[in-house]
């Protein structure tokens, strides 16, 4: 919402600065926003009762370009400014936190909107009859879809908010609510850079989409959380080491059974993680990434802390000798022998850039464990 010296600025509906926006773009904007443009940035800020500086910070945080002195804002924009500023005035959020709310919401929904237009609406707006243009079909399709998509978005957001709030309140103490102990895993497609040179763009896009979709479904199904996807790599987290291990092995097994997929390697670390705006940071994350880079093809490497956690929770024996001893003791006493889902094999210690010497462990599935 900045007024610049020249009065120019990028148009909020994507038009080239200095040119009049496409008439359909203006109609679509009014349809989607539910109101027409009527305020300049200064007028919107004044009507909302906030300073231009704060209004500009909110607008940029949401991911939108400066618009100069153009009438680019609606009643909805004014209401949004009032709400954010009201949360600050009521002491519910600091100004910095309110800007962060705007930024995290803007970044998340920007990606969603781009996907819906690129993938979803493009297919639906194919002209149904010869002679019709995509432009003629787009408006009525969006008009029909908008209320349904809006309701679904709010539903999913509430579901995710409930799940996230539940995880946070179960933290052991207040400090753990911010800096939590999590298992963090990276899964990386082997030789992806070489694939980009050999495959057509469309074919490469389909491979990446298949990988991301498969990974996201497996992570969700087994109780993990997909943090982000990076084309040839996915980052996920889990509160429980056993859950993270199961996801890693399922990923390896699933991809190995798909002839169209490259080989996969996974690295997992366990420890304190800082979470910000849905992402995770810290030494644990860096270690998981480094383990992925040195993992053998179609294999899972974990750090010592992760191995210790699996042993502590009896998901894996400390060694095969210990497992055999425990089984023999149980048999002698007429009890059921312990069962383990996973096996751990210590690998050679090695220096890892930026993290010193680490002791990786090879994670596999035990034969008697569940499939």
mmCIF file of C-alpha atoms in Angstrom:
data_model
loop_
_atom_site.group_PDB
_atom_site.id
_atom_site.type_symbol
_atom_site.label_atom_id
_atom_site.label_comp_id
_atom_site.label_asym_id
_atom_site.label_seq_id
_atom_site.Cartn_x
_atom_site.Cartn_y
_atom_site.Cartn_z
ATOM 1 C CA UNK A 1 0.000 0.000 0.000
ATOM 2 C CA UNK A 2 2.894 2.340 -0.589
ATOM 3 C CA UNK A 3 2.488 5.579 -2.468
ATOM 4 C CA UNK A 4 5.677 5.976 -4.502
ATOM 5 C CA UNK A 5 7.191 9.129 -5.938
ATOM 6 C CA UNK A 6 6.026 8.501 -9.476
ATOM 7 C CA UNK A 7 2.532 7.333 -8.704
ATOM 8 C CA UNK A 8 3.165 4.124 -10.634
ATOM 9 C CA UNK A 9 2.965 0.596 -9.308
ATOM 10 C CA UNK A 10 2.120 -2.978 -10.152
ATOM 11 C CA UNK A 11 -1.576 -3.643 -10.529
ATOM 12 C CA UNK A 12 -3.035 -6.005 -7.929
ATOM 13 C CA UNK A 13 -4.720 -8.199 -10.534
ATOM 14 C CA UNK A 14 -1.480 -8.956 -12.336
ATOM 15 C CA UNK A 15 -1.647 -6.383 -15.124
ATOM 16 C CA UNK A 16 1.531 -4.794 -16.397
ATOM 17 C CA UNK A 17 2.236 -1.469 -14.652
ATOM 18 C CA UNK A 18 1.208 1.455 -16.799
ATOM 19 C CA UNK A 19 -1.346 -0.510 -18.817
ATOM 20 C CA UNK A 20 -5.071 -0.819 -18.276
ATOM 21 C CA UNK A 21 -6.018 -4.211 -16.810
ATOM 22 C CA UNK A 22 -7.982 -6.657 -18.963
ATOM 23 C CA UNK A 23 -11.754 -6.076 -18.547
ATOM 24 C CA UNK A 24 -12.289 -9.725 -17.560
ATOM 25 C CA UNK A 25 -9.542 -9.460 -14.952
ATOM 26 C CA UNK A 26 -11.381 -6.523 -13.388
ATOM 27 C CA UNK A 27 -14.696 -8.441 -13.420
ATOM 28 C CA UNK A 28 -13.071 -11.547 -11.935
ATOM 29 C CA UNK A 29 -11.434 -9.501 -9.198
ATOM 30 C CA UNK A 30 -14.772 -7.917 -8.263
ATOM 31 C CA UNK A 31 -16.415 -11.354 -8.267
ATOM 32 C CA UNK A 32 -13.745 -12.985 -6.106
ATOM 33 C CA UNK A 33 -13.291 -10.101 -3.678
ATOM 34 C CA UNK A 34 -16.995 -9.362 -3.516
ATOM 35 C CA UNK A 35 -16.448 -5.627 -3.965
ATOM 36 C CA UNK A 36 -15.140 -3.105 -6.445
ATOM 37 C CA UNK A 37 -12.057 -0.932 -6.154
ATOM 38 C CA UNK A 38 -12.744 2.398 -4.500
ATOM 39 C CA UNK A 39 -9.768 3.386 -2.310
ATOM 40 C CA UNK A 40 -6.244 4.564 -2.925
ATOM 41 C CA UNK A 41 -3.667 3.190 -0.453
ATOM 42 C CA UNK A 42 -3.839 6.373 1.614
ATOM 43 C CA UNK A 43 -7.653 6.359 1.662
ATOM 44 C CA UNK A 44 -7.757 2.679 2.649
ATOM 45 C CA UNK A 45 -5.339 3.220 5.522
ATOM 46 C CA UNK A 46 -7.191 6.316 6.740
ATOM 47 C CA UNK A 47 -10.587 4.597 6.533
ATOM 48 C CA UNK A 48 -9.223 1.593 8.447
ATOM 49 C CA UNK A 49 -7.737 3.896 11.078
ATOM 50 C CA UNK A 50 -4.158 2.695 10.658
ATOM 51 C CA UNK A 51 -0.977 4.414 9.639
ATOM 52 C CA UNK A 52 0.269 4.194 6.049
ATOM 53 C CA UNK A 53 3.450 2.594 7.359
ATOM 54 C CA UNK A 54 1.573 -0.254 9.048
ATOM 55 C CA UNK A 55 -0.798 -0.687 6.104
ATOM 56 C CA UNK A 56 2.178 -0.960 3.771
ATOM 57 C CA UNK A 57 3.846 -3.544 5.999
ATOM 58 C CA UNK A 58 0.685 -5.665 6.065
ATOM 59 C CA UNK A 59 0.201 -5.405 2.303
ATOM 60 C CA UNK A 60 3.773 -6.356 1.444
ATOM 61 C CA UNK A 61 3.747 -9.149 4.046
ATOM 62 C CA UNK A 62 0.767 -10.685 2.268
ATOM 63 C CA UNK A 63 2.893 -10.765 -0.879
ATOM 64 C CA UNK A 64 1.441 -7.942 -2.955
ATOM 65 C CA UNK A 65 3.270 -5.260 -4.910
ATOM 66 C CA UNK A 66 3.034 -1.534 -4.260
ATOM 67 C CA UNK A 67 0.226 0.069 -6.254
ATOM 68 C CA UNK A 68 1.199 3.714 -6.277
ATOM 69 C CA UNK A 69 -1.729 6.146 -6.037
ATOM 70 C CA UNK A 70 -4.206 3.976 -7.918
ATOM 71 C CA UNK A 71 -7.651 3.152 -6.583
ATOM 72 C CA UNK A 72 -6.892 -0.513 -6.005
ATOM 73 C CA UNK A 73 -8.504 -1.346 -2.663
ATOM 74 C CA UNK A 74 -11.947 -2.484 -1.631
ATOM 75 C CA UNK A 75 -14.068 -2.556 1.503
ATOM 76 C CA UNK A 76 -12.676 -6.053 2.138
ATOM 77 C CA UNK A 77 -9.138 -4.660 2.234
ATOM 78 C CA UNK A 78 -10.191 -1.969 4.697
ATOM 79 C CA UNK A 79 -11.898 -4.559 6.907
ATOM 80 C CA UNK A 80 -8.812 -6.788 6.866
ATOM 81 C CA UNK A 81 -6.625 -3.863 7.935
ATOM 82 C CA UNK A 82 -9.038 -3.018 10.759
ATOM 83 C CA UNK A 83 -9.046 -6.602 11.986
ATOM 84 C CA UNK A 84 -5.266 -6.965 12.061
ATOM 85 C CA UNK A 85 -4.787 -3.566 13.646
ATOM 86 C CA UNK A 86 -7.560 -4.361 16.145
ATOM 87 C CA UNK A 87 -5.723 -7.492 17.286
ATOM 88 C CA UNK A 88 -2.659 -5.343 17.943
ATOM 89 C CA UNK A 89 -4.631 -2.631 19.764
ATOM 90 C CA UNK A 90 -6.347 -5.247 21.952
ATOM 91 C CA UNK A 91 -2.956 -6.635 22.954
ATOM 92 C CA UNK A 92 -3.708 -10.075 21.484
ATOM 93 C CA UNK A 93 -0.858 -9.774 18.987
ATOM 94 C CA UNK A 94 2.245 -7.640 18.868
ATOM 95 C CA UNK A 95 2.714 -5.604 15.705
ATOM 96 C CA UNK A 96 5.540 -7.907 14.626
ATOM 97 C CA UNK A 97 3.345 -10.972 15.172
ATOM 98 C CA UNK A 98 0.477 -9.422 13.206
ATOM 99 C CA UNK A 99 2.845 -8.853 10.280
ATOM 100 C CA UNK A 100 3.991 -12.461 10.613
ATOM 101 C CA UNK A 101 0.367 -13.631 10.501
ATOM 102 C CA UNK A 102 -0.114 -11.660 7.299
ATOM 103 C CA UNK A 103 3.094 -13.076 5.805
ATOM 104 C CA UNK A 104 2.440 -16.726 6.676
ATOM 105 C CA UNK A 105 -1.152 -16.542 5.450
ATOM 106 C CA UNK A 106 -0.130 -14.757 2.271
ATOM 107 C CA UNK A 107 2.652 -17.203 1.418
ATOM 108 C CA UNK A 108 0.514 -20.269 2.045
ATOM 109 C CA UNK A 109 -2.551 -19.084 0.152
ATOM 110 C CA UNK A 110 -0.459 -17.688 -2.720
ATOM 111 C CA UNK A 111 0.851 -21.151 -3.473
ATOM 112 C CA UNK A 112 -2.633 -22.626 -3.177
ATOM 113 C CA UNK A 113 -4.112 -20.009 -5.513
ATOM 114 C CA UNK A 114 -1.363 -20.523 -8.091
ATOM 115 C CA UNK A 115 -1.945 -24.266 -8.041
ATOM 116 C CA UNK A 116 -5.704 -23.886 -8.409
ATOM 117 C CA UNK A 117 -5.386 -21.580 -11.396
ATOM 118 C CA UNK A 118 -2.555 -23.467 -13.108
ATOM 119 C CA UNK A 119 -3.806 -26.999 -12.592
ATOM 120 C CA UNK A 120 -7.443 -26.943 -11.597
ATOM 121 C CA UNK A 121 -9.097 -24.096 -13.435
ATOM 122 C CA UNK A 122 -7.077 -24.526 -16.617
ATOM 123 C CA UNK A 123 -8.581 -27.950 -17.161
ATOM 124 C CA UNK A 124 -12.103 -26.882 -16.251
ATOM 125 C CA UNK A 125 -12.112 -23.854 -18.509
ATOM 126 C CA UNK A 126 -11.410 -25.724 -21.731
ATOM 127 C CA UNK A 127 -14.045 -24.328 -24.149
ATOM 128 C CA UNK A 128 -16.880 -26.871 -24.290
ATOM 129 C CA UNK A 129 -17.953 -25.876 -27.788
ATOM 130 C CA UNK A 130 -16.111 -24.750 -30.931
ATOM 131 C CA UNK A 131 -16.021 -21.003 -31.241
ATOM 132 C CA UNK A 132 -16.102 -20.346 -27.489
ATOM 133 C CA UNK A 133 -13.023 -18.855 -25.886
ATOM 134 C CA UNK A 134 -11.484 -19.754 -22.544
ATOM 135 C CA UNK A 135 -12.255 -16.211 -21.434
ATOM 136 C CA UNK A 136 -15.986 -16.709 -21.996
ATOM 137 C CA UNK A 137 -15.983 -19.868 -19.887
ATOM 138 C CA UNK A 138 -13.801 -18.711 -16.995
ATOM 139 C CA UNK A 139 -16.174 -16.263 -15.288
ATOM 140 C CA UNK A 140 -19.193 -18.572 -14.876
ATOM 141 C CA UNK A 141 -16.966 -21.464 -13.768
ATOM 142 C CA UNK A 142 -15.328 -19.374 -11.042
ATOM 143 C CA UNK A 143 -18.726 -17.993 -10.055
ATOM 144 C CA UNK A 144 -19.952 -21.543 -9.434
ATOM 145 C CA UNK A 145 -16.798 -22.838 -7.756
ATOM 146 C CA UNK A 146 -15.962 -19.889 -5.513
ATOM 147 C CA UNK A 147 -18.390 -20.493 -2.613
ATOM 148 C CA UNK A 148 -17.648 -24.232 -2.512
ATOM 149 C CA UNK A 149 -13.874 -23.766 -2.573
ATOM 150 C CA UNK A 150 -14.126 -21.079 0.109
ATOM 151 C CA UNK A 151 -16.119 -23.343 2.420
ATOM 152 C CA UNK A 152 -13.693 -26.208 1.883
ATOM 153 C CA UNK A 153 -10.670 -23.984 2.531
ATOM 154 C CA UNK A 154 -12.085 -22.817 5.867
ATOM 155 C CA UNK A 155 -12.969 -26.411 6.825
ATOM 156 C CA UNK A 156 -9.455 -27.724 6.100
ATOM 157 C CA UNK A 157 -7.866 -24.762 7.886
ATOM 158 C CA UNK A 158 -9.953 -25.403 11.008
ATOM 159 C CA UNK A 159 -9.053 -29.095 10.894
ATOM 160 C CA UNK A 160 -5.348 -28.299 10.597
ATOM 161 C CA UNK A 161 -5.558 -25.658 13.317
ATOM 162 C CA UNK A 162 -7.226 -28.133 15.691
ATOM 163 C CA UNK A 163 -4.586 -30.772 14.993
ATOM 164 C CA UNK A 164 -1.709 -28.325 15.455
ATOM 165 C CA UNK A 165 -3.166 -26.870 18.657
ATOM 166 C CA UNK A 166 -3.614 -30.381 20.033
ATOM 167 C CA UNK A 167 0.037 -31.214 19.431
ATOM 168 C CA UNK A 168 1.236 -28.014 21.072
ATOM 169 C CA UNK A 169 -0.809 -28.318 24.280
ATOM 170 C CA UNK A 170 0.482 -31.854 24.757
ATOM 171 C CA UNK A 171 4.050 -30.539 24.974
ATOM 172 C CA UNK A 172 5.796 -31.381 28.230
ATOM 173 C CA UNK A 173 6.410 -27.762 29.223
ATOM 174 C CA UNK A 174 6.162 -24.198 27.938
ATOM 175 C CA UNK A 175 9.678 -24.252 26.516
ATOM 176 C CA UNK A 176 8.910 -27.388 24.501
ATOM 177 C CA UNK A 177 5.907 -25.632 22.925
ATOM 178 C CA UNK A 178 8.381 -23.475 20.970
ATOM 179 C CA UNK A 179 11.533 -25.616 20.772
ATOM 180 C CA UNK A 180 10.267 -29.170 20.458
ATOM 181 C CA UNK A 181 11.940 -32.569 20.172
ATOM 182 C CA UNK A 182 10.940 -34.055 16.859
ATOM 183 C CA UNK A 183 12.075 -36.627 14.346
ATOM 184 C CA UNK A 184 12.884 -34.844 11.089
ATOM 185 C CA UNK A 185 13.285 -36.707 7.814
ATOM 186 C CA UNK A 186 14.425 -35.768 4.319
ATOM 187 C CA UNK A 187 13.619 -37.985 1.326
ATOM 188 C CA UNK A 188 15.597 -37.241 -1.821
ATOM 189 C CA UNK A 189 15.335 -38.586 -5.374
ATOM 190 C CA UNK A 190 18.725 -39.871 -6.553
ATOM 191 C CA UNK A 191 20.114 -38.449 -9.793
ATOM 192 C CA UNK A 192 17.370 -35.862 -10.241
ATOM 193 C CA UNK A 193 19.724 -33.298 -11.810
ATOM 194 C CA UNK A 194 20.639 -35.775 -14.545
ATOM 195 C CA UNK A 195 16.957 -36.489 -15.127
ATOM 196 C CA UNK A 196 16.261 -32.808 -15.751
ATOM 197 C CA UNK A 197 18.678 -32.913 -18.703
ATOM 198 C CA UNK A 198 17.119 -36.023 -20.273
ATOM 199 C CA UNK A 199 13.388 -35.632 -19.714
ATOM 200 C CA UNK A 200 10.909 -33.307 -21.384
ATOM 201 C CA UNK A 201 9.509 -30.583 -19.130
ATOM 202 C CA UNK A 202 6.014 -32.056 -19.059
ATOM 203 C CA UNK A 203 7.319 -35.533 -18.276
ATOM 204 C CA UNK A 204 9.555 -34.155 -15.538
ATOM 205 C CA UNK A 205 6.639 -32.235 -14.067
ATOM 206 C CA UNK A 206 4.531 -35.392 -13.953
ATOM 207 C CA UNK A 207 7.326 -37.291 -12.188
ATOM 208 C CA UNK A 208 7.744 -34.572 -9.558
ATOM 209 C CA UNK A 209 3.995 -34.372 -8.996
ATOM 210 C CA UNK A 210 3.757 -38.158 -8.612
ATOM 211 C CA UNK A 211 6.642 -38.166 -6.127
ATOM 212 C CA UNK A 212 5.227 -35.300 -4.062
ATOM 213 C CA UNK A 213 1.716 -36.782 -4.068
ATOM 214 C CA UNK A 214 2.917 -40.242 -3.038
ATOM 215 C CA UNK A 215 5.168 -38.831 -0.324
ATOM 216 C CA UNK A 216 2.459 -36.517 1.029
ATOM 217 C CA UNK A 217 -0.075 -39.348 1.203
ATOM 218 C CA UNK A 218 2.346 -41.718 2.966
ATOM 219 C CA UNK A 219 3.460 -39.081 5.468
ATOM 220 C CA UNK A 220 -0.141 -38.185 6.333
ATOM 221 C CA UNK A 221 -1.400 -41.775 6.443
ATOM 222 C CA UNK A 222 1.204 -42.843 8.993
ATOM 223 C CA UNK A 223 0.874 -39.860 11.314
ATOM 224 C CA UNK A 224 3.649 -37.537 10.187
ATOM 225 C CA UNK A 225 3.488 -33.959 8.954
ATOM 226 C CA UNK A 226 4.705 -32.848 5.556
ATOM 227 C CA UNK A 227 6.715 -29.676 6.137
ATOM 228 C CA UNK A 228 7.525 -28.819 2.524
ATOM 229 C CA UNK A 229 8.373 -30.196 -0.889
ATOM 230 C CA UNK A 230 11.353 -29.060 -2.946
ATOM 231 C CA UNK A 231 10.750 -30.807 -6.259
ATOM 232 C CA UNK A 232 13.110 -33.743 -5.845
ATOM 233 C CA UNK A 233 13.029 -33.663 -2.044
ATOM 234 C CA UNK A 234 10.439 -33.728 0.713
ATOM 235 C CA UNK A 235 10.860 -32.722 4.346
ATOM 236 C CA UNK A 236 8.626 -34.250 6.990
ATOM 237 C CA UNK A 237 8.459 -34.398 10.779
ATOM 238 C CA UNK A 238 6.912 -36.631 13.411
ATOM 239 C CA UNK A 239 6.597 -36.492 17.186
ATOM 240 C CA UNK A 240 7.378 -40.198 17.441
ATOM 241 C CA UNK A 241 10.588 -41.845 16.157
ATOM 242 C CA UNK A 242 8.722 -45.021 15.255
ATOM 243 C CA UNK A 243 6.326 -43.058 13.061
ATOM 244 C CA UNK A 244 9.207 -41.318 11.279
ATOM 245 C CA UNK A 245 10.978 -44.645 10.721
ATOM 246 C CA UNK A 246 7.856 -46.289 9.307
ATOM 247 C CA UNK A 247 7.316 -43.391 6.907
ATOM 248 C CA UNK A 248 10.924 -43.560 5.702
ATOM 249 C CA UNK A 249 10.797 -47.276 4.977
ATOM 250 C CA UNK A 250 7.367 -47.030 3.357
ATOM 251 C CA UNK A 251 8.712 -44.325 1.065
ATOM 252 C CA UNK A 252 11.669 -46.503 0.042
ATOM 253 C CA UNK A 253 9.453 -49.556 -0.503
ATOM 254 C CA UNK A 254 6.771 -47.697 -2.444
ATOM 255 C CA UNK A 255 9.196 -45.920 -4.758
ATOM 256 C CA UNK A 256 11.184 -49.114 -5.348
ATOM 257 C CA UNK A 257 8.008 -50.786 -6.633
ATOM 258 C CA UNK A 258 7.410 -48.002 -9.172
ATOM 259 C CA UNK A 259 9.547 -48.467 -12.282
ATOM 260 C CA UNK A 260 8.997 -44.871 -13.350
ATOM 261 C CA UNK A 261 10.605 -43.506 -10.182
ATOM 262 C CA UNK A 262 14.322 -42.952 -9.547
ATOM 263 C CA UNK A 263 15.950 -44.484 -6.495
ATOM 264 C CA UNK A 264 15.366 -42.774 -3.165
ATOM 265 C CA UNK A 265 17.458 -42.083 -0.101
ATOM 266 C CA UNK A 266 16.275 -40.880 3.305
ATOM 267 C CA UNK A 267 18.003 -39.282 6.286
ATOM 268 C CA UNK A 268 16.419 -38.842 9.712
ATOM 269 C CA UNK A 269 17.594 -37.047 12.853
ATOM 270 C CA UNK A 270 15.979 -36.664 16.269
ATOM 271 C CA UNK A 271 16.318 -33.680 18.575
ATOM 272 C CA UNK A 272 15.288 -30.146 19.409
ATOM 273 C CA UNK A 273 13.686 -28.283 16.520
ATOM 274 C CA UNK A 274 12.583 -24.682 16.244
ATOM 275 C CA UNK A 275 9.314 -24.219 14.366
ATOM 276 C CA UNK A 276 8.449 -20.982 12.605
ATOM 277 C CA UNK A 277 5.639 -20.290 10.116
ATOM 278 C CA UNK A 278 5.093 -23.987 9.512
ATOM 279 C CA UNK A 279 8.772 -24.660 8.795
ATOM 280 C CA UNK A 280 11.435 -26.285 10.981
ATOM 281 C CA UNK A 281 14.956 -25.073 11.700
ATOM 282 C CA UNK A 282 18.011 -26.011 13.708
ATOM 283 C CA UNK A 283 20.899 -28.436 13.952
ATOM 284 C CA UNK A 284 18.569 -31.451 13.888
ATOM 285 C CA UNK A 285 17.193 -30.391 10.516
ATOM 286 C CA UNK A 286 20.676 -29.742 9.137
ATOM 287 C CA UNK A 287 21.840 -33.151 10.345
ATOM 288 C CA UNK A 288 18.906 -34.916 8.683
ATOM 289 C CA UNK A 289 19.757 -33.161 5.431
ATOM 290 C CA UNK A 290 23.433 -34.174 5.653
ATOM 291 C CA UNK A 291 22.511 -37.797 6.410
ATOM 292 C CA UNK A 292 20.334 -37.840 3.304
ATOM 293 C CA UNK A 293 23.225 -36.690 1.145
ATOM 294 C CA UNK A 294 25.452 -39.573 2.328
ATOM 295 C CA UNK A 295 22.766 -42.283 2.507
ATOM 296 C CA UNK A 296 23.107 -45.261 0.124
ATOM 297 C CA UNK A 297 20.521 -45.603 -2.634
ATOM 298 C CA UNK A 298 17.179 -47.004 -1.484
ATOM 299 C CA UNK A 299 18.345 -46.843 2.132
ATOM 300 C CA UNK A 300 17.645 -44.892 5.327
ATOM 301 C CA UNK A 301 20.374 -43.386 7.516
ATOM 302 C CA UNK A 302 19.558 -42.070 10.997
ATOM 303 C CA UNK A 303 21.590 -40.283 13.631
ATOM 304 C CA UNK A 304 22.615 -41.692 17.021
ATOM 305 C CA UNK A 305 19.896 -39.775 18.888
ATOM 306 C CA UNK A 306 17.218 -41.258 16.619
ATOM 307 C CA UNK A 307 18.665 -44.758 17.088
ATOM 308 C CA UNK A 308 18.656 -44.271 20.875
ATOM 309 C CA UNK A 309 15.021 -43.169 20.763
ATOM 310 C CA UNK A 310 13.984 -46.272 18.810
ATOM 311 C CA UNK A 311 15.843 -48.456 21.320
ATOM 312 C CA UNK A 312 14.326 -46.601 24.290
ATOM 313 C CA UNK A 313 10.798 -47.088 22.966
ATOM 314 C CA UNK A 314 11.544 -50.784 22.173
ATOM 315 C CA UNK A 315 10.922 -50.227 18.472
ATOM 316 C CA UNK A 316 14.380 -51.642 17.728
ATOM 317 C CA UNK A 317 16.947 -53.692 19.679
ATOM 318 C CA UNK A 318 20.306 -52.188 20.512
ATOM 319 C CA UNK A 319 21.861 -55.106 18.609
ATOM 320 C CA UNK A 320 20.905 -58.457 17.154
ATOM 321 C CA UNK A 321 22.801 -60.154 19.972
ATOM 322 C CA UNK A 322 20.654 -58.338 22.522
ATOM 323 C CA UNK A 323 17.507 -59.309 20.618
ATOM 324 C CA UNK A 324 18.553 -62.970 20.600
ATOM 325 C CA UNK A 325 19.372 -62.860 24.317
ATOM 326 C CA UNK A 326 16.020 -61.269 25.166
ATOM 327 C CA UNK A 327 14.202 -63.906 23.080
ATOM 328 C CA UNK A 328 16.084 -66.737 24.797
ATOM 329 C CA UNK A 329 15.323 -65.324 28.248
ATOM 330 C CA UNK A 330 11.641 -64.954 27.414
ATOM 331 C CA UNK A 331 11.452 -68.503 26.081
ATOM 332 C CA UNK A 332 13.131 -69.878 29.216
ATOM 333 C CA UNK A 333 10.613 -68.068 31.410
ATOM 334 C CA UNK A 334 7.658 -69.098 29.258
ATOM 335 C CA UNK A 335 6.899 -65.556 28.160
ATOM 336 C CA UNK A 336 6.320 -63.988 24.791
ATOM 337 C CA UNK A 337 9.621 -62.768 23.304
ATOM 338 C CA UNK A 338 9.877 -59.018 22.579
ATOM 339 C CA UNK A 339 9.029 -57.985 19.049
ATOM 340 C CA UNK A 340 10.769 -55.182 17.214
ATOM 341 C CA UNK A 341 9.647 -53.400 14.089
ATOM 342 C CA UNK A 342 13.046 -52.080 13.058
ATOM 343 C CA UNK A 343 16.701 -53.051 12.990
ATOM 344 C CA UNK A 344 19.681 -50.747 13.411
ATOM 345 C CA UNK A 345 23.181 -51.291 12.071
ATOM 346 C CA UNK A 346 25.967 -48.885 13.115
ATOM 347 C CA UNK A 347 27.946 -47.469 10.204
ATOM 348 C CA UNK A 348 31.428 -45.957 10.083
ATOM 349 C CA UNK A 349 31.715 -42.621 11.852
ATOM 350 C CA UNK A 350 32.429 -39.825 9.430
ATOM 351 C CA UNK A 351 32.955 -36.080 9.414
ATOM 352 C CA UNK A 352 30.005 -34.084 8.152
ATOM 353 C CA UNK A 353 30.496 -30.537 6.927
ATOM 354 C CA UNK A 354 29.452 -28.025 9.560
ATOM 355 C CA UNK A 355 28.455 -30.679 12.114
ATOM 356 C CA UNK A 356 31.679 -32.462 13.025
ATOM 357 C CA UNK A 357 31.919 -36.245 13.290
ATOM 358 C CA UNK A 358 28.592 -38.109 13.252
ATOM 359 C CA UNK A 359 27.721 -41.758 13.778
ATOM 360 C CA UNK A 360 25.093 -42.791 11.228
ATOM 361 C CA UNK A 361 22.995 -45.928 11.651
ATOM 362 C CA UNK A 362 21.388 -47.891 8.826
ATOM 363 C CA UNK A 363 17.667 -48.379 9.490
ATOM 364 C CA UNK A 364 15.922 -51.459 8.090
ATOM 365 C CA UNK A 365 12.729 -53.377 8.737
ATOM 366 C CA UNK A 366 12.959 -56.574 10.762
ATOM 367 C CA UNK A 367 11.601 -59.698 9.108
ATOM 368 C CA UNK A 368 9.153 -60.382 11.935
ATOM 369 C CA UNK A 369 7.879 -56.808 11.963
ATOM 370 C CA UNK A 370 4.557 -55.793 10.382
ATOM 371 C CA UNK A 371 4.522 -55.315 6.630
#
